[in-house]
Coordinates of C-alpha atoms in Angstrom, one line a residue:
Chain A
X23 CA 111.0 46.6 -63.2
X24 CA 113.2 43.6 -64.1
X25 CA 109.6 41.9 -64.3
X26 CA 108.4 44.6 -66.9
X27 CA 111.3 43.6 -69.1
X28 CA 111.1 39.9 -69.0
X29 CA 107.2 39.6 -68.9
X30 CA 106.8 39.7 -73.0
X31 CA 109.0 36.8 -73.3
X32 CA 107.6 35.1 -70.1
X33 CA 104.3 35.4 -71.8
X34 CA 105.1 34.2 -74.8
X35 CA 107.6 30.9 -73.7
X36 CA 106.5 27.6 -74.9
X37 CA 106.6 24.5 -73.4
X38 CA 107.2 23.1 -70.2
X39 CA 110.4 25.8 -70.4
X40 CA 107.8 28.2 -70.4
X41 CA 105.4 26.8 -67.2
X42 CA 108.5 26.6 -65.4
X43 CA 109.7 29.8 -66.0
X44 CA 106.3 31.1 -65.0
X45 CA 105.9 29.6 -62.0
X46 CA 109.3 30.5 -60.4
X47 CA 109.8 34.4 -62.1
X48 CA 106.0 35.3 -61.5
X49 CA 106.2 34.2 -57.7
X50 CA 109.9 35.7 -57.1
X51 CA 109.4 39.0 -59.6
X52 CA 105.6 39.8 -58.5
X53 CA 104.7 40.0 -54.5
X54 CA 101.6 39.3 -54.3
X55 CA 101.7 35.4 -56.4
X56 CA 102.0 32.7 -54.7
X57 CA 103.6 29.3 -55.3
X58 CA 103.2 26.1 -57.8
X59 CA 101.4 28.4 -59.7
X60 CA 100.3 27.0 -63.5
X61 CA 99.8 30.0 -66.1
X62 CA 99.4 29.3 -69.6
X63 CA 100.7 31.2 -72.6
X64 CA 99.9 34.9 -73.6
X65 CA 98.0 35.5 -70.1
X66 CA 97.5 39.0 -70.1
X67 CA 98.2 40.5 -66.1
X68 CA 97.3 44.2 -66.3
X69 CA 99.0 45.7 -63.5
X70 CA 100.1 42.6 -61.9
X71 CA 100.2 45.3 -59.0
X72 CA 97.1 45.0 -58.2
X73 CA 96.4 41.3 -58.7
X74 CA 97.0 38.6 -56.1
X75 CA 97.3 34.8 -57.4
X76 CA 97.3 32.2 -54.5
X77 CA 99.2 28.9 -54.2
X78 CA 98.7 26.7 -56.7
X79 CA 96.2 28.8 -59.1
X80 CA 95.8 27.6 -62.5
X81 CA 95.5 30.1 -65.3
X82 CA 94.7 28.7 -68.7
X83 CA 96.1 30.1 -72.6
X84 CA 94.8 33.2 -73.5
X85 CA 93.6 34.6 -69.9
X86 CA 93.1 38.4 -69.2
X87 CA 93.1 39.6 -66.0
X88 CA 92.8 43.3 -65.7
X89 CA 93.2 45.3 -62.6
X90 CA 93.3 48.9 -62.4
X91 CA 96.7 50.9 -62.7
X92 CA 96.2 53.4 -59.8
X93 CA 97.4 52.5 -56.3
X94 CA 95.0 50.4 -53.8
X95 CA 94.6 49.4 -50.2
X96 CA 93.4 46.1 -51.6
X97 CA 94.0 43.6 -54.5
X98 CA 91.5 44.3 -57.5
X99 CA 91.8 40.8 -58.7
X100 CA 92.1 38.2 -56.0
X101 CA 92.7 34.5 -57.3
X102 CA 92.8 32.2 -54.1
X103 CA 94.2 28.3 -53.6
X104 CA 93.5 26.0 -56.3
X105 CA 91.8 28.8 -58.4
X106 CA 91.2 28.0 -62.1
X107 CA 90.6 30.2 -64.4
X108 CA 89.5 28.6 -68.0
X109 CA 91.2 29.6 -71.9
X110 CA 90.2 32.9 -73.0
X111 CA 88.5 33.9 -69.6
X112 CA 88.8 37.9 -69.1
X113 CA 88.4 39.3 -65.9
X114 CA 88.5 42.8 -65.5
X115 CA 87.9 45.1 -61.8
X116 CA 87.0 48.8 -63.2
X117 CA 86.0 49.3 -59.5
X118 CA 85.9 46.7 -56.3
X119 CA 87.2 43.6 -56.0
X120 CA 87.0 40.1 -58.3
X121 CA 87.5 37.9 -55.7
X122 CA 87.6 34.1 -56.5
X123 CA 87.4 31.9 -53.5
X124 CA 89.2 28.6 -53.1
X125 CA 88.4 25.8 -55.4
X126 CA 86.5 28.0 -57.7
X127 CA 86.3 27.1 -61.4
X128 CA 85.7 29.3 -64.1
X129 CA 85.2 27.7 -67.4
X130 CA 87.1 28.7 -70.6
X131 CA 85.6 32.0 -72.4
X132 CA 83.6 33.5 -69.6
X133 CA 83.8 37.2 -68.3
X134 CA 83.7 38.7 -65.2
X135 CA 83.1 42.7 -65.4
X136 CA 83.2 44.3 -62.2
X137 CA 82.6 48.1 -61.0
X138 CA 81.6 47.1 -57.8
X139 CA 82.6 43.9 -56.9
X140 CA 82.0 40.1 -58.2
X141 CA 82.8 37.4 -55.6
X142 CA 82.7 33.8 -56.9
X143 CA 82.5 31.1 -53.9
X144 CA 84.5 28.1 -53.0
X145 CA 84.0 25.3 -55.2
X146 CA 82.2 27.3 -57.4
X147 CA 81.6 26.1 -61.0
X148 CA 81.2 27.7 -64.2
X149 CA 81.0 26.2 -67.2
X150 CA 82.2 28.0 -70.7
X151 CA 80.9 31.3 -72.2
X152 CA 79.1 32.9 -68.4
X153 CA 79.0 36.3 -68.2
X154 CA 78.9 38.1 -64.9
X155 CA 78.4 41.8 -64.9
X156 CA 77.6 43.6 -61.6
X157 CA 75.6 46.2 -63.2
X158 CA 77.5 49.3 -61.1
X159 CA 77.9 52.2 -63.2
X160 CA 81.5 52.5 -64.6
X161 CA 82.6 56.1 -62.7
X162 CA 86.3 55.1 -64.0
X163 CA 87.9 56.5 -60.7
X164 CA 86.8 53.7 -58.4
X165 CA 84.2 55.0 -56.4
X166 CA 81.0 52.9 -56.1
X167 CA 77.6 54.0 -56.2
X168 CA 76.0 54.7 -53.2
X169 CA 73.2 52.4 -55.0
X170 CA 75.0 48.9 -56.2
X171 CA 76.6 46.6 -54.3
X172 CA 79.0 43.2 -55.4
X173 CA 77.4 40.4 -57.5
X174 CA 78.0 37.5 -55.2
X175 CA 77.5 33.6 -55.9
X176 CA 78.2 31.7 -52.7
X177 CA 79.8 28.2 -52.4
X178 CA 79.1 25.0 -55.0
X179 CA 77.2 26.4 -57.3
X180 CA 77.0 25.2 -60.6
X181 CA 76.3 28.1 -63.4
X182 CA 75.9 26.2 -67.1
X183 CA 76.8 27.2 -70.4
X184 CA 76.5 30.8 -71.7
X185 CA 74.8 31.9 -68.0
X186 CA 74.2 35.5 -67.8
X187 CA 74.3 36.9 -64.6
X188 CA 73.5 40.7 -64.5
X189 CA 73.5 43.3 -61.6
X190 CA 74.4 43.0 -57.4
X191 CA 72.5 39.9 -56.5
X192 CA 72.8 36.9 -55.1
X193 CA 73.1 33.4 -56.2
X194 CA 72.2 31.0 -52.9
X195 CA 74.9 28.3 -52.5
X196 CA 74.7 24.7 -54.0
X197 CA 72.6 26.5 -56.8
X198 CA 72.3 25.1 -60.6
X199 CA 71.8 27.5 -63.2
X200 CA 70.7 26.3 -66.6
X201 CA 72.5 27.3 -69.9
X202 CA 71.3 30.0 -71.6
X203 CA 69.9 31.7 -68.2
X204 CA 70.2 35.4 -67.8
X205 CA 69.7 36.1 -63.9
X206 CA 68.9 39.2 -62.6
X207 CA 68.0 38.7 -59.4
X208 CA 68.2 36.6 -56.5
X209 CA 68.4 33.0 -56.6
X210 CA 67.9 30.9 -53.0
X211 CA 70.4 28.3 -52.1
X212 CA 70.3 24.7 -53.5
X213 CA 68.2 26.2 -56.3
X214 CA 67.8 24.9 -59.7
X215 CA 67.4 27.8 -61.8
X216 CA 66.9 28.7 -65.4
X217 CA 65.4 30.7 -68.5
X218 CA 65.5 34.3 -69.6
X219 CA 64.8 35.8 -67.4
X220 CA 65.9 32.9 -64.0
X221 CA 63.0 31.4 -62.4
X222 CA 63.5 28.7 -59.5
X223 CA 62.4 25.4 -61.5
X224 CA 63.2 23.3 -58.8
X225 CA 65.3 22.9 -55.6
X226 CA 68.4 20.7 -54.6
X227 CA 66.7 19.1 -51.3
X228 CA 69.5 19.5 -48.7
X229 CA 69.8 16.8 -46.2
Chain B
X10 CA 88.0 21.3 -56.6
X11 CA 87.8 19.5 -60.0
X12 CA 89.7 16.7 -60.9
X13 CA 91.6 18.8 -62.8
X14 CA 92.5 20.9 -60.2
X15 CA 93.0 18.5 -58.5
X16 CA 95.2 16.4 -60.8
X17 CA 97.5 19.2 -61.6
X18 CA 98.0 20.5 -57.8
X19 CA 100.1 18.3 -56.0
X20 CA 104.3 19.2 -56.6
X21 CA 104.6 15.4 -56.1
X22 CA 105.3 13.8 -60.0
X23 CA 104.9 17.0 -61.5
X24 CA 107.2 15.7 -64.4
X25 CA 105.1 12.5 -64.5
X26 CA 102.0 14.1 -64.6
X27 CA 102.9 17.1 -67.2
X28 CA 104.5 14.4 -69.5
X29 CA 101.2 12.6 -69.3
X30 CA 99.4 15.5 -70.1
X31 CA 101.2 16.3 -73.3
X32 CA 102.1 12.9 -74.7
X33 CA 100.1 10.5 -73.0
X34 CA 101.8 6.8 -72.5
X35 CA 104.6 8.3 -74.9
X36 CA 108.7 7.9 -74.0
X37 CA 110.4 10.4 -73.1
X38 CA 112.2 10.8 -76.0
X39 CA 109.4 11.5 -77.8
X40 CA 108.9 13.9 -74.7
X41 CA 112.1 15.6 -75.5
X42 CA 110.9 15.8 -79.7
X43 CA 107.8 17.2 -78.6
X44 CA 109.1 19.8 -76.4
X45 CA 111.6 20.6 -79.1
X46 CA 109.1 21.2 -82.3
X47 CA 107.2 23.3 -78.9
X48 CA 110.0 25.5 -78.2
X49 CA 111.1 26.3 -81.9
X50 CA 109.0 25.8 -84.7
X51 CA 105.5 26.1 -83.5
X52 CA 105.1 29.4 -82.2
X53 CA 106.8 30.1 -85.9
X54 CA 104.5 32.4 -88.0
X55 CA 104.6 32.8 -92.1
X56 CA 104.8 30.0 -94.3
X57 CA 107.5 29.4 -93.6
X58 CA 106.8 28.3 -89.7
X59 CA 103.7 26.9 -91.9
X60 CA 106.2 24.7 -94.0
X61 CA 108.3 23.6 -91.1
X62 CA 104.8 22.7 -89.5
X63 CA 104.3 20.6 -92.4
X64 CA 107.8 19.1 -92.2
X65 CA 108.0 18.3 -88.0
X66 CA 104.1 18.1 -87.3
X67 CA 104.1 14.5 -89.1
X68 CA 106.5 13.1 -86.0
X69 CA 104.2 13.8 -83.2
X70 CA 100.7 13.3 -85.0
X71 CA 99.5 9.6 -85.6
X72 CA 99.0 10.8 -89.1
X73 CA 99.2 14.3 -91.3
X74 CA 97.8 14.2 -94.5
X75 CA 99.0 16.0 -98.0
X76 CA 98.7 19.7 -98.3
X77 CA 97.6 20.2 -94.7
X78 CA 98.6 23.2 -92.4
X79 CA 98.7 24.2 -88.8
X80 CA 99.3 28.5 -88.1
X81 CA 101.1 29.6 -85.4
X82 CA 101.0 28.8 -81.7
X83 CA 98.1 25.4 -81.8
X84 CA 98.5 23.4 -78.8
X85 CA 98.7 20.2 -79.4
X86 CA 98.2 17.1 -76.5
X87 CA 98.9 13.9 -77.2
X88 CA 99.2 14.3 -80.9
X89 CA 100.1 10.3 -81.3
X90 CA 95.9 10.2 -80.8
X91 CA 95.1 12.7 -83.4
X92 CA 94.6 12.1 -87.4
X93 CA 94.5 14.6 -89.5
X94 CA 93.4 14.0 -93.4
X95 CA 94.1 16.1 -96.3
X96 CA 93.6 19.6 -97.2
X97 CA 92.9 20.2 -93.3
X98 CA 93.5 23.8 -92.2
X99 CA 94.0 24.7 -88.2
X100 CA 94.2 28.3 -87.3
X101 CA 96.2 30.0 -85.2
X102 CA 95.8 29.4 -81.3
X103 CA 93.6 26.6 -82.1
X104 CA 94.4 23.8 -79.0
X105 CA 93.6 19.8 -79.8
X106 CA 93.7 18.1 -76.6
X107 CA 93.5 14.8 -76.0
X108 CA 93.4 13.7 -72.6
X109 CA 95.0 10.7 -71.7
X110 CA 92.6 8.5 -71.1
X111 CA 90.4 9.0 -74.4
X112 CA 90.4 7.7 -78.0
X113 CA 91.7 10.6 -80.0
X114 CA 90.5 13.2 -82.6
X115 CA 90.1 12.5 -85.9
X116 CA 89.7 15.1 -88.4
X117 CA 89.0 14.3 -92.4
X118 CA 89.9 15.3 -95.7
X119 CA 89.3 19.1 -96.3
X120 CA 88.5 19.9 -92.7
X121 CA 88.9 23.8 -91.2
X122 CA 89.4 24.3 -87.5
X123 CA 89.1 28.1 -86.8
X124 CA 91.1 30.2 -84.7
X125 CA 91.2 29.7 -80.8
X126 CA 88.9 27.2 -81.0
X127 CA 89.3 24.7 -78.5
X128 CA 88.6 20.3 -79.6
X129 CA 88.8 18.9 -76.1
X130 CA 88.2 14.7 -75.7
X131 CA 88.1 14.4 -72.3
X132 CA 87.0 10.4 -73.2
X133 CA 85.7 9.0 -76.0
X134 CA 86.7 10.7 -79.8
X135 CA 85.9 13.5 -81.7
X136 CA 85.5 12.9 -85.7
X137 CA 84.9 16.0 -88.0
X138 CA 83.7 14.9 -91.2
X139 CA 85.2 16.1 -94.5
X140 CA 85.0 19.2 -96.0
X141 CA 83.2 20.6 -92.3
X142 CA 84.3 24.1 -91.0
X143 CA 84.4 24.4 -87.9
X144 CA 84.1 28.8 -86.6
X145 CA 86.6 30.5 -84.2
X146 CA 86.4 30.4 -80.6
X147 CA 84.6 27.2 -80.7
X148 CA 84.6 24.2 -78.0
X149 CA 83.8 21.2 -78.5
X150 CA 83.9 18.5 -76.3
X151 CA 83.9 14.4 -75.8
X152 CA 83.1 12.3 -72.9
X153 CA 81.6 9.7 -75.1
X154 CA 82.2 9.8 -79.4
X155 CA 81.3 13.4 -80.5
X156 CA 81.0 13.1 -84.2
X157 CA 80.2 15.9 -86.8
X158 CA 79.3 15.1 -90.5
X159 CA 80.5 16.1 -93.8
X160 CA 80.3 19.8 -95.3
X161 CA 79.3 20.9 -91.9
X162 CA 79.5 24.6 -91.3
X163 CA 79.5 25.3 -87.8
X164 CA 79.5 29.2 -86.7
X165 CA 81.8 30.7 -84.3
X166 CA 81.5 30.4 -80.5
X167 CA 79.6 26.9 -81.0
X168 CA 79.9 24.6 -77.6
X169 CA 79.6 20.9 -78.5
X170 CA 79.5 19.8 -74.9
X171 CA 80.6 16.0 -74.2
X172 CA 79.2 16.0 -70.3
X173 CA 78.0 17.8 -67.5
X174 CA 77.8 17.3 -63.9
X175 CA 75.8 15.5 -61.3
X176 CA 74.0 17.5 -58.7
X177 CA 71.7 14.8 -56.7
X178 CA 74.1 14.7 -53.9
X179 CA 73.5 17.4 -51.8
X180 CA 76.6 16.5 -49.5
X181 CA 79.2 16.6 -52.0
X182 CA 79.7 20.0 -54.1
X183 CA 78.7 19.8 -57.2
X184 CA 82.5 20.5 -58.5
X185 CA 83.0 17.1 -57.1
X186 CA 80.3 15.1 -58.3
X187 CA 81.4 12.8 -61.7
X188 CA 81.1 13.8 -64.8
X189 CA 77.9 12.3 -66.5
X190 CA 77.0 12.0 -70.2
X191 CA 73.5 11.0 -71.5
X192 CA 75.4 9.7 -74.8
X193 CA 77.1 10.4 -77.7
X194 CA 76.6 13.6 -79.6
X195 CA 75.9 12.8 -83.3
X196 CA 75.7 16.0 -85.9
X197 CA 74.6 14.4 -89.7
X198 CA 76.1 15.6 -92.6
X199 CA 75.8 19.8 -94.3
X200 CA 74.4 20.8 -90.9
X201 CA 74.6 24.4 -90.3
X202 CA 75.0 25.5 -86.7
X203 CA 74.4 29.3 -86.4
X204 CA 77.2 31.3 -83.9
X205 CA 76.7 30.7 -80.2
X206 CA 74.7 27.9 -80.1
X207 CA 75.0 25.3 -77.9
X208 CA 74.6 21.4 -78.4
X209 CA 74.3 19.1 -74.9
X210 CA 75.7 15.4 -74.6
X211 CA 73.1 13.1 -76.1
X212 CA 71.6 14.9 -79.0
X213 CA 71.7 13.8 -82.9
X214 CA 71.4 16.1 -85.4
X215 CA 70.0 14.8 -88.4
X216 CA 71.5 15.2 -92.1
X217 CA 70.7 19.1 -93.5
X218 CA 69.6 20.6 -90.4
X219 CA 70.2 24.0 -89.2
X220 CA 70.7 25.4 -85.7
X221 CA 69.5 28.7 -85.3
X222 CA 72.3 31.3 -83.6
X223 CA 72.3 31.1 -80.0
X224 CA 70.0 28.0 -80.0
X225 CA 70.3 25.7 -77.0
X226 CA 69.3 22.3 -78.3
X227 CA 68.7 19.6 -75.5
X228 CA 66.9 17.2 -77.7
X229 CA 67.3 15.8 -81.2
X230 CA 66.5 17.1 -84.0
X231 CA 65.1 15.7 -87.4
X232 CA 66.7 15.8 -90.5
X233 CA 66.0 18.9 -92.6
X234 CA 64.3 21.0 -89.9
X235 CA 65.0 24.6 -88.8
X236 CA 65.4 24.7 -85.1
X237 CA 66.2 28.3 -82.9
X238 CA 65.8 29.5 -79.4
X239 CA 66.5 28.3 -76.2
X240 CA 65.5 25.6 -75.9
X241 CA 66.0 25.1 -79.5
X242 CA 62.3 24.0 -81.1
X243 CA 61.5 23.6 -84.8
X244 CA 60.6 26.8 -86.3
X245 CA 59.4 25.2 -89.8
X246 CA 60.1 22.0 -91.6
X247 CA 61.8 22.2 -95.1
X248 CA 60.6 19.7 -97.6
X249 CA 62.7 17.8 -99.3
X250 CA 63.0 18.5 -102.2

């Protein structure tokens, strides 16, 4: 409640007055964010309920995170250690879980649409403009479809500019995906990826 | 983790390393102006935060030229780098960063910087020629000197990128790997650059060319050509006239 009232000016405080401010009230006002965290101005935490930030997340300017309002056994929006999340990014859980692993780097602009889940690796890179959209059907009152599943891109990879990634696949770990790409299916580990739609072009040979 | 997860992690320095961020190699008093103008007259809107823009801006910026205006809430880092000319107009949420180890940003006479649009100069310098427009929810980035014409018109959502990573090591994630560039990019002058595109590290773009929307241009391209798609090729060459 107290949060409620003082999240308007929290949002909008400038400066270093404001990071600070951020970092201490979010962690002791909200349960579920952890410590040192860095958020920028006017990030936008829809039910902040339902959202749980890890030690030491970064969230740039102009963020949206957006969780659903209802009650849940589990977070909707789950930033872990060392999480960035670039300027302007949106990510928004309809239904399942946007889970973003430690270490994971999403560039500024991109969005994550989930109904049924999207889980970005460890050490996971995306550069500006991606678009992830796990293709589940938007039912509005959480349930899945029997039929999709999460979009899921495992550890390291590298998705370039503007990458589209549509529907519940895949992406093997240590992957590159080329700007531009829209993938809609999956894509082996250590892959090098690209065009509309993803072929493999090439392969990362691991050791 | 990136470096710049990396670099803004640890608790120890934190002052250190946030006043580096903002001002660069600046003093702390300057620290203390720049938090000040921050607090108070930046996130101002109207003309008259415009005008008090106008008034303050000059003390943090290398150099503000006549008749030039920032709206509401920019972000500006290390704004002793940055030069801006006349007649320039940045729009609201529009952030110029200059990290500290690069050059700075220039931007000339006449230049317009739409809004959200982000000029990030990781290294190197970014110079806007004048007269250019640059569209809203643009990036553009430096690793090396990122240079744009005069009477450019670039769309919105256009990513100028300055460097990417390496991948050859399979040991190391790739998140870790250093940042490469294959060169400067060089955009000629009354360019047009259609919404979306994209422009990697290393291309020039010749005088009078024009960059279809949503192109992805890897390679250089001529002056006075038409190029579109991804990647971008030349759809028909205009003749001078």
């Amino acid at each position: 409640m107290i949060f409620r009232l003082l999240y308007p000016f929290l949002r909008w405080c400038p400066g270093a007055l404001g990071i600070v401010l951020r970092q201490k009230l979010y962690h002791r006002l909200l349960g579920n964010c952890g410590r040192n965290i860095l958020i920028g101005r006017f990030v936008d935490l829809h039910n902040p309920q339902n959202i749980r930030i890890g030690d030491q997340a970064i969230i740039n300017d102009h963020a949206v995170l957006r969780a659903p309002a209802k009650p849940l056994a589990n977070p909707a929006i789950i930033l872990d250690r060392h999480a960035f999340v670039g300027s302007g990014t949106t990510l928004t859980a309809r239904g399942g879980t946007i889970h973003l692993h430690p270490g994971s780097n999403l560039g500024s602009g991109c969005t994550l649409w989930a109904a049924s889940g999207i889980d970005i690796g460890p050490n996971t890179l995306l550069a500006a403009y991606c678009t992830l959209e796990d293709g589940g059907s938007d039912s509005g009152d959480g349930r899945s479809p029997s039929s999709s599943g999460q979009l899921i891109v495992d550890g390291g990879c590298w998705l370039g500019v503007r990458a589209r990634v549509t529907g519940p696949i895949r992406i093997g770990k240590e992957s590159v995906i080329g700007a531009h790409s829209l993938v809609n299916g999956d894509i082996p580990p250590y892959a090098i990826a690209y065009g509309n739609p993803a072929t493999v072009g090439g392969h990362r040979r691991p050791r | 983790m990136s470096k710049v997860q990396n670099r803004l992690s640890t608790r120890e320095g934190a002052f250190a390393k946030y006043k580096r961020t903002v001002i660069g190699e600046g003093a702390t008093g300057l620290l203390i102006l720049y938090e000040c103008i921050n607090m108070v007259i930046t996130p101002l809107p109207t003309a008259l935060g415009t005008l008090l823009r106008r008034i303050c801006y000059p003390l943090l910026l290398r150099k503000m030229g006549r008749q030039s205006r920032f709206e509401a809430n920019c972000t500006l880092r290390n704004p002793r780098k940055i030069v801006i000319g006349n007649n320039v107009h940045i729009a609201a949420k529009a952030s110029l960063d200059v990290k500290p180890d690069a050059t700075g940003i220039h931007l000339a006479d006449g230049v317009k910087i739409g809004q959200r649009t982000i000029l990030n100069c990781a290294k190197g310098s970014i110079t806007i020629g004048p007269g250019s427009h640059i569209g809203h929810f643009c990036r553009i980035g430096a690793f090396a000197r990122t240079s744009i014409g005069k009477q450019c018109r670039i769309g919105d959502q256009v990513c100028i990128i300055g460097g990417g990573h390496s991948f050859e090591d399979t040991a190391v994630p790739i998140i870790d790997q250093p940042i490469v560039t294959r060169g400067d990019v060089t955009i000629g002058d009354y360019v047009t650059i259609g919404e979306g595109a994209t422009i990697i590290d290393g291309v020039t773009i010749g005088d009078h060319a024009e960059i279809g929307a949503h192109s992805f241009v890897n390679k250089d391209v001529a002056a006075n050509s038409v190029v579109a798609g991804v990647p971008a090729t030349v759809q028909q060459e205009e003749e001078q006239p």
